[in-house]
Amino acid sequence: MKTVFPIERFQHIRTPFYYYDEELLSATLDEIRKQVSDAPDYHVHYAIKANANPVILRQIAAAGLGADCVSGGEVGHAVACGFDPSDIVFAGVGKSDDEISLALRIGISRFNVESIEELEIIQQIAAGMHRTAHVAFRLNPNIDAHTHEKITTGKAENKFGIPATQVAQLLQAAQNMQHIQFEGLHFHLGSQITDLNVFKRLCQYINTLQDRLEQEGFVLPTLNVGGGLGISYEAPDEQPIPDFKGYFDVFKTCLHLRPHQELHFELGRSVVAQCGSLISRVLYVKKGDTRDFLILDAGFTELIRPAMYGALHKIENLSSSGVQSCEEYDIVGPICESSDVFATHYRLPLSHRGDFVALRSAGAYGEAMASTYNCRPLVRSYYSTVEE
Ligand SMILES: *Cc1c(COP(=O)(O)O)cnc(C)c1O
């Protein structure tokens, strides 16, 4: 399932642009469906924020996944792209009144509530609209996801979720709210988690908590374990589809689901990262005093992960097949910021002005985070199955 780059076709497209391998996305979605086919109570939602491109979203909706949204804009966009409101969940620490009203009007399946203050506002707004809001509480389990600090969300010092010490009080409060229907608990530990033991620890945590809450008389119709499964940025061609079997098996073996209890997942990166590449051309090969710079026509306006998280994407020169000699480059963009660097001391075949370069594994948090800084045009996208 190696992505093939149609260089001939690229000659006619202005760089930089995103190129999506829809066959790979389709195979990835098939694999997810296969791994949950024996678990009728499992529901997989796709985290829209990873990539909100309508072509991609329609393909994911058609595969039967639900949507996980973190803004009112995403809720509206998800519906427009074919997701059923009854399969939409809405998380976020700072939902505005307008966003809450919109989600109630659309009739989404679940609010993942992150504070008692938010719960009270949802109750008020739902009462005014004569609606019932279905809510789950997002708990902060204080588990270290062992990932980059900027994408860790489940530790006590992070802004996300409700401390477990407050959960019983919150459940009590919810029981007295006429327009609130309590549906369960939600967890999300962070992103790019490659150590499956992290998810095992989450299961153990939930098992203990669920036993305790049941003793206190609370029933949890659903559990939502969030997303966060990581991908291989080093070897996109060797591991184009993440280890969904290993991931779902953790929950099948470690989590004590009750009969008819639903288990929800919210996968973003692992669904879309490998199917997308940012395609750029070399503008200049600049000789510095101590190093050579490969200056691309793509920068952090198209792909901000390296500048923002220090992320390293695999970089390939698509025009140099057959070239034997390797050189070491600092691969940089054209933006007027020193952080606009994709990689330093990176070995590539001898490269020239005009060569096509692919920044791999860029389907998640790539196009979705693109900007027009420096008055650059917003990046465009092309697809393996659509010819222009
Ligand atoms: C971002 C996010 C996800 C998806 O995370 P991935 O690492 O992309 O799988 C899931 N749930 C919530 C609440 C999120 O904020």
XYZ file of C-alpha atoms and ligand atoms in Angstrom:
403
model
C 0.000 0.000 0.000
C 2.809 2.402 -0.925
C 1.682 5.826 -2.077
C 2.649 6.423 -5.713
C 3.312 10.014 -6.662
C 2.267 10.907 -10.227
C 5.117 13.291 -11.074
C 3.830 13.754 -14.647
C 0.550 15.062 -13.303
C 2.323 17.241 -10.737
C 4.115 19.124 -13.572
C 0.817 20.871 -14.318
C -0.061 21.862 -10.749
C 1.253 24.919 -8.955
C 3.184 23.982 -5.815
C 2.887 23.747 -2.874
C -0.196 21.553 -2.547
C -1.525 18.618 -0.561
C -1.820 15.298 -2.313
C -4.162 12.689 -0.820
C -3.927 8.970 -1.528
C -7.603 8.039 -1.360
C -6.921 4.344 -1.874
C -4.826 4.384 1.291
C -7.536 6.252 3.198
C -10.065 3.717 2.005
C -7.848 0.781 3.074
C -7.335 2.445 6.467
C -11.084 2.827 6.970
C -11.603 -0.811 5.916
C -9.059 -1.922 8.521
C -10.794 0.062 11.282
C -14.147 -1.429 10.344
C -12.655 -4.914 10.260
C -11.139 -4.566 13.731
C -14.431 -3.492 15.335
C -16.700 -5.790 13.298
C -16.836 -8.332 16.148
C -17.607 -5.627 18.731
C -21.134 -4.310 18.087
C -20.972 -1.903 21.040
C -17.880 -0.128 19.686
C -18.498 3.193 17.915
C -15.659 4.988 16.174
C -15.857 8.738 15.726
C -13.415 10.614 13.550
C -11.862 13.735 15.117
C -12.663 16.402 12.513
C -9.907 18.724 13.675
C -7.204 16.424 12.272
C -8.358 17.140 8.727
C -11.600 18.898 7.799
C -11.160 18.725 4.021
C -14.680 18.032 2.636
C -13.506 15.345 0.171
C -11.816 13.464 3.006
C -14.764 13.985 5.369
C -17.287 12.639 2.872
C -15.212 9.519 2.410
C -14.993 8.992 6.184
C -18.725 9.641 6.709
C -19.553 7.186 3.912
C -17.481 4.541 5.725
C -19.887 4.840 8.653
C -17.738 6.633 11.215
C -19.252 9.273 13.472
C -17.699 12.697 14.067
C -15.900 14.169 17.062
C -16.067 17.956 17.000
C -14.382 20.623 19.101
C -16.221 23.731 17.862
C -19.626 24.786 16.579
C -18.016 25.354 13.193
C -16.936 21.727 13.103
C -20.432 20.542 14.117
C -21.998 22.461 11.208
C -19.269 21.359 8.803
C -19.622 17.700 9.835
C -23.356 17.759 9.093
C -22.736 19.484 5.733
C -20.232 16.758 4.829
C -22.611 13.897 5.496
C -22.267 12.950 9.150
C -25.533 12.133 10.905
C -26.187 14.444 13.897
C -26.948 11.358 15.987
C -23.308 10.300 15.434
C -21.743 13.620 16.441
C -20.061 14.292 19.772
C -18.897 17.749 20.843
C -15.923 18.302 23.196
C -13.923 21.365 24.194
C -13.076 23.321 27.352
C -14.609 26.555 26.103
C -17.898 25.996 24.304
C -19.605 29.362 23.712
C -23.346 29.887 24.260
C -23.853 30.143 20.486
C -22.034 26.876 19.908
C -24.126 25.107 22.564
C -27.383 26.415 21.041
C -26.303 25.368 17.556
C -25.438 21.851 18.714
C -28.791 21.518 20.531
C -30.663 22.763 17.468
C -28.852 20.288 15.218
C -29.567 17.539 17.755
C -26.065 16.115 18.267
C -25.645 12.897 20.157
C -23.398 14.064 23.007
C -21.787 17.016 24.724
C -18.516 16.066 26.379
C -18.714 18.459 29.308
C -15.492 19.724 30.853
C -16.648 21.662 33.962
C -19.578 22.139 36.353
C -19.825 25.721 35.119
C -20.344 24.482 31.546
C -22.927 21.920 32.699
C -25.005 24.675 34.305
C -24.935 26.801 31.131
C -25.926 23.830 28.953
C -28.850 23.141 31.332
C -29.972 26.799 31.095
C -29.739 26.973 27.312
C -31.440 23.575 26.844
C -34.263 24.660 29.178
C -34.776 27.833 27.118
C -35.018 25.725 23.958
C -37.204 23.002 25.550
C -34.590 20.423 24.633
C -32.704 17.733 26.486
C -28.929 17.805 26.296
C -27.206 14.421 26.353
C -23.942 14.791 28.203
C -20.854 12.842 29.150
C -18.312 14.202 31.593
C -14.759 14.479 30.415
C -12.523 13.331 33.243
C -8.889 14.186 33.638
C -7.382 10.859 34.761
C -3.920 12.327 35.430
C -2.205 9.714 33.240
C 1.009 10.634 31.415
C 0.650 9.783 27.727
C 4.444 9.862 27.201
C 4.134 12.075 24.158
C 5.123 15.656 23.313
C 4.201 18.114 26.095
C 2.202 20.278 23.667
C -0.073 17.344 22.790
C -0.546 15.864 26.274
C -4.052 16.482 27.611
C -4.716 13.980 30.395
C -2.448 15.262 33.147
C -3.653 17.243 36.166
C -1.785 20.362 35.011
C -3.564 20.371 31.618
C -6.630 22.546 31.151
C -8.773 19.649 29.933
C -11.371 17.623 31.793
C -12.732 17.430 35.325
C -10.646 16.086 38.236
C -11.877 12.642 39.319
C -12.365 13.982 42.852
C -15.283 16.097 41.582
C -17.074 13.459 39.517
C -19.542 12.172 42.146
C -20.546 15.749 42.978
C -21.103 16.449 39.277
C -23.184 13.318 38.764
C -25.320 14.360 41.715
C -25.780 17.838 40.261
C -26.735 16.422 36.861
C -29.475 14.259 38.395
C -31.237 17.401 39.542
C -31.082 19.108 36.166
C -34.246 18.496 34.163
C -32.764 19.201 30.761
C -29.625 17.158 31.243
C -29.464 13.470 30.422
C -26.305 11.870 31.781
C -24.791 9.372 29.315
C -21.386 8.467 30.668
C -17.746 9.385 30.995
C -15.197 10.632 28.469
C -11.393 10.524 28.498
C -8.742 11.747 26.078
C -5.113 11.465 27.077
C -3.289 13.202 24.266
C -2.056 12.584 20.773
C 0.617 10.592 18.875
C 0.600 7.886 21.573
C 2.670 4.960 20.303
C 3.033 3.070 23.589
C -0.087 0.905 23.858
C 0.566 0.482 27.600
C -0.745 4.016 28.002
C -4.161 2.800 26.811
C -3.895 -0.233 29.109
C -3.393 2.105 32.049
C -6.463 4.054 30.956
C -8.518 0.823 30.923
C -7.346 -0.087 34.434
C -8.166 3.396 35.620
C -11.674 3.225 34.133
C -12.302 -0.261 35.582
C -11.540 0.928 39.107
C -13.529 4.120 38.723
C -16.534 2.340 37.218
C -16.639 -0.208 40.060
C -16.563 2.600 42.595
C -19.264 4.660 40.893
C -21.542 1.638 40.551
C -21.203 0.991 44.275
C -22.356 4.547 44.794
C -25.371 3.827 42.563
C -24.321 5.527 39.325
C -24.720 3.716 36.001
C -22.629 4.649 32.947
C -24.459 3.876 29.679
C -21.384 4.781 27.592
C -17.652 5.090 27.977
C -15.622 7.223 25.582
C -11.870 6.636 25.541
C -10.995 9.465 23.124
C -8.328 9.188 20.461
C -4.588 9.589 20.381
C -3.273 6.492 18.602
C 0.041 7.446 17.010
C 1.489 6.703 13.576
C 4.968 6.047 12.170
C 6.435 9.321 10.937
C 9.749 7.546 10.274
C 8.463 4.809 7.981
C 5.237 5.780 6.193
C 5.729 3.196 3.435
C 6.482 0.315 5.812
C 3.623 1.201 8.174
C 1.008 2.990 6.044
C -1.844 1.715 8.240
C -1.450 2.031 12.025
C -1.735 -0.995 14.296
C -5.496 -0.826 14.800
C -5.632 -4.502 15.771
C -3.176 -3.961 18.635
C -5.024 -0.825 19.667
C -8.558 -2.251 19.756
C -7.289 -5.501 21.319
C -6.127 -3.498 24.339
C -9.714 -2.437 24.989
C -11.171 -5.853 24.133
C -8.917 -7.536 26.687
C -8.414 -4.876 29.388
C -11.645 -2.910 29.687
C -14.548 -4.426 31.621
C -17.495 -3.264 29.537
C -20.912 -4.013 31.019
C -23.548 -5.779 28.892
C -24.929 -3.298 26.316
C -22.573 -0.594 27.485
C -21.322 1.398 24.489
C -17.640 2.147 23.983
C -16.791 5.206 21.912
C -13.485 6.078 20.249
C -12.369 9.374 18.744
C -9.523 8.741 16.321
C -8.054 11.590 14.312
C -4.404 11.351 13.338
C -4.355 7.566 12.910
C -7.174 7.762 10.325
C -5.779 10.444 8.011
C -2.071 11.147 8.655
C -0.512 8.651 6.256
C -2.786 9.336 3.284
C -1.632 12.956 2.893
C 1.642 14.446 1.657
C 2.640 18.041 1.186
C 4.178 18.444 -2.272
C 6.645 21.266 -2.763
C 9.395 22.255 -5.180
C 12.960 23.269 -4.461
C 13.373 26.983 -5.118
C 17.064 27.333 -4.324
C 19.979 25.272 -3.098
C 21.836 27.848 -1.058
C 25.408 27.315 0.076
C 25.960 28.648 3.581
C 29.280 28.844 5.427
C 28.674 25.757 7.492
C 25.733 24.065 5.825
C 23.640 23.888 2.662
C 20.035 25.033 2.681
C 17.354 23.462 0.563
C 14.822 26.263 0.251
C 11.341 24.958 -0.570
C 8.287 26.838 -1.811
C 6.286 25.332 1.113
C 6.658 26.666 4.636
C 4.899 26.539 7.971
C 1.908 28.246 6.388
C 1.230 24.861 4.757
C 2.608 22.526 7.474
C 3.171 23.980 10.931
C 3.876 20.807 12.932
C 7.690 21.035 12.659
C 7.683 24.691 13.805
C 5.032 24.168 16.482
C 5.877 20.758 17.973
C 9.371 20.107 16.652
C 7.810 17.298 14.597
C 9.931 15.544 11.977
C 8.212 14.463 8.763
C 9.959 12.128 6.375
C 11.110 14.150 3.366
C 11.664 12.644 -0.073
C 13.035 14.091 -3.260
C 10.604 12.707 -5.864
C 12.652 13.928 -8.851
C 15.942 12.284 -7.965
C 15.166 8.607 -8.394
C 18.373 6.862 -9.394
C 20.645 9.572 -7.973
C 23.196 7.804 -5.782
C 25.150 10.547 -4.025
C 23.641 11.899 -0.832
C 24.040 15.382 0.606
C 23.159 16.877 3.972
C 20.732 19.797 3.929
C 18.814 22.046 6.246
C 15.392 21.936 4.621
C 13.558 25.211 5.113
C 10.575 27.223 3.893
C 10.294 30.777 2.548
C 8.449 32.335 5.518
C 10.145 35.226 7.288
C 10.514 33.439 10.623
C 13.529 31.495 11.891
C 11.222 28.685 13.014
C 10.277 27.959 9.391
C 12.469 24.865 9.241
C 11.297 21.359 8.290
C 14.502 19.492 9.154
C 18.186 20.098 9.878
C 21.165 17.939 8.810
C 18.790 15.873 6.676
C 20.257 13.501 4.100
C 18.735 13.613 0.624
C 20.020 12.710 -2.835
C 21.809 15.605 -4.546
C 18.948 18.065 -5.154
C 18.355 20.836 -7.646
C 16.096 23.790 -8.264
C 12.720 22.574 -9.539
C 12.858 19.123 -7.911
C 9.620 17.863 -6.406
C 9.811 17.151 -2.701
C 7.199 15.256 -0.637
C 6.739 15.860 3.083
C 5.145 12.600 4.108
C 2.549 11.684 6.782
C 1.052 15.175 6.544
C -2.631 14.227 6.283
C -3.322 15.043 9.949
C -2.906 18.522 11.446
C -1.426 19.702 8.149
C -3.966 21.271 5.814
C -6.260 21.816 8.822
C -3.693 24.148 10.417
C -2.714 25.982 7.225
C -2.682 29.774 7.298
C -2.208 32.728 4.974
C 0.584 34.344 7.014
C 2.816 36.565 4.859
C -0.276 36.992 2.594
C 0.374 33.603 1.048
C -2.544 31.890 -0.734
C -4.258 29.144 1.271
C -2.834 25.780 0.242
C -4.858 23.705 -2.252
C -5.437 19.957 -2.398
C -5.454 17.233 -5.036
C -6.542 13.625 -4.863
C -5.287 10.334 -6.259
C -8.678 9.477 -7.746
C -9.658 12.816 -9.262
C -7.895 14.158 -12.355
C -8.151 17.903 -12.951
C -7.840 15.955 19.189
C -8.825 15.109 19.849
C -8.995 13.782 19.432
C -8.182 13.145 18.332
O -6.844 12.956 18.671
P -5.877 12.168 17.683
O -4.583 12.152 18.393
O -5.811 12.933 16.409
O -6.432 10.794 17.504
C -9.965 13.035 20.070
N -10.738 13.554 21.062
C -10.583 14.808 21.489
C -11.460 15.316 22.562
C -9.632 15.635 20.896
O -9.493 16.889 21.332
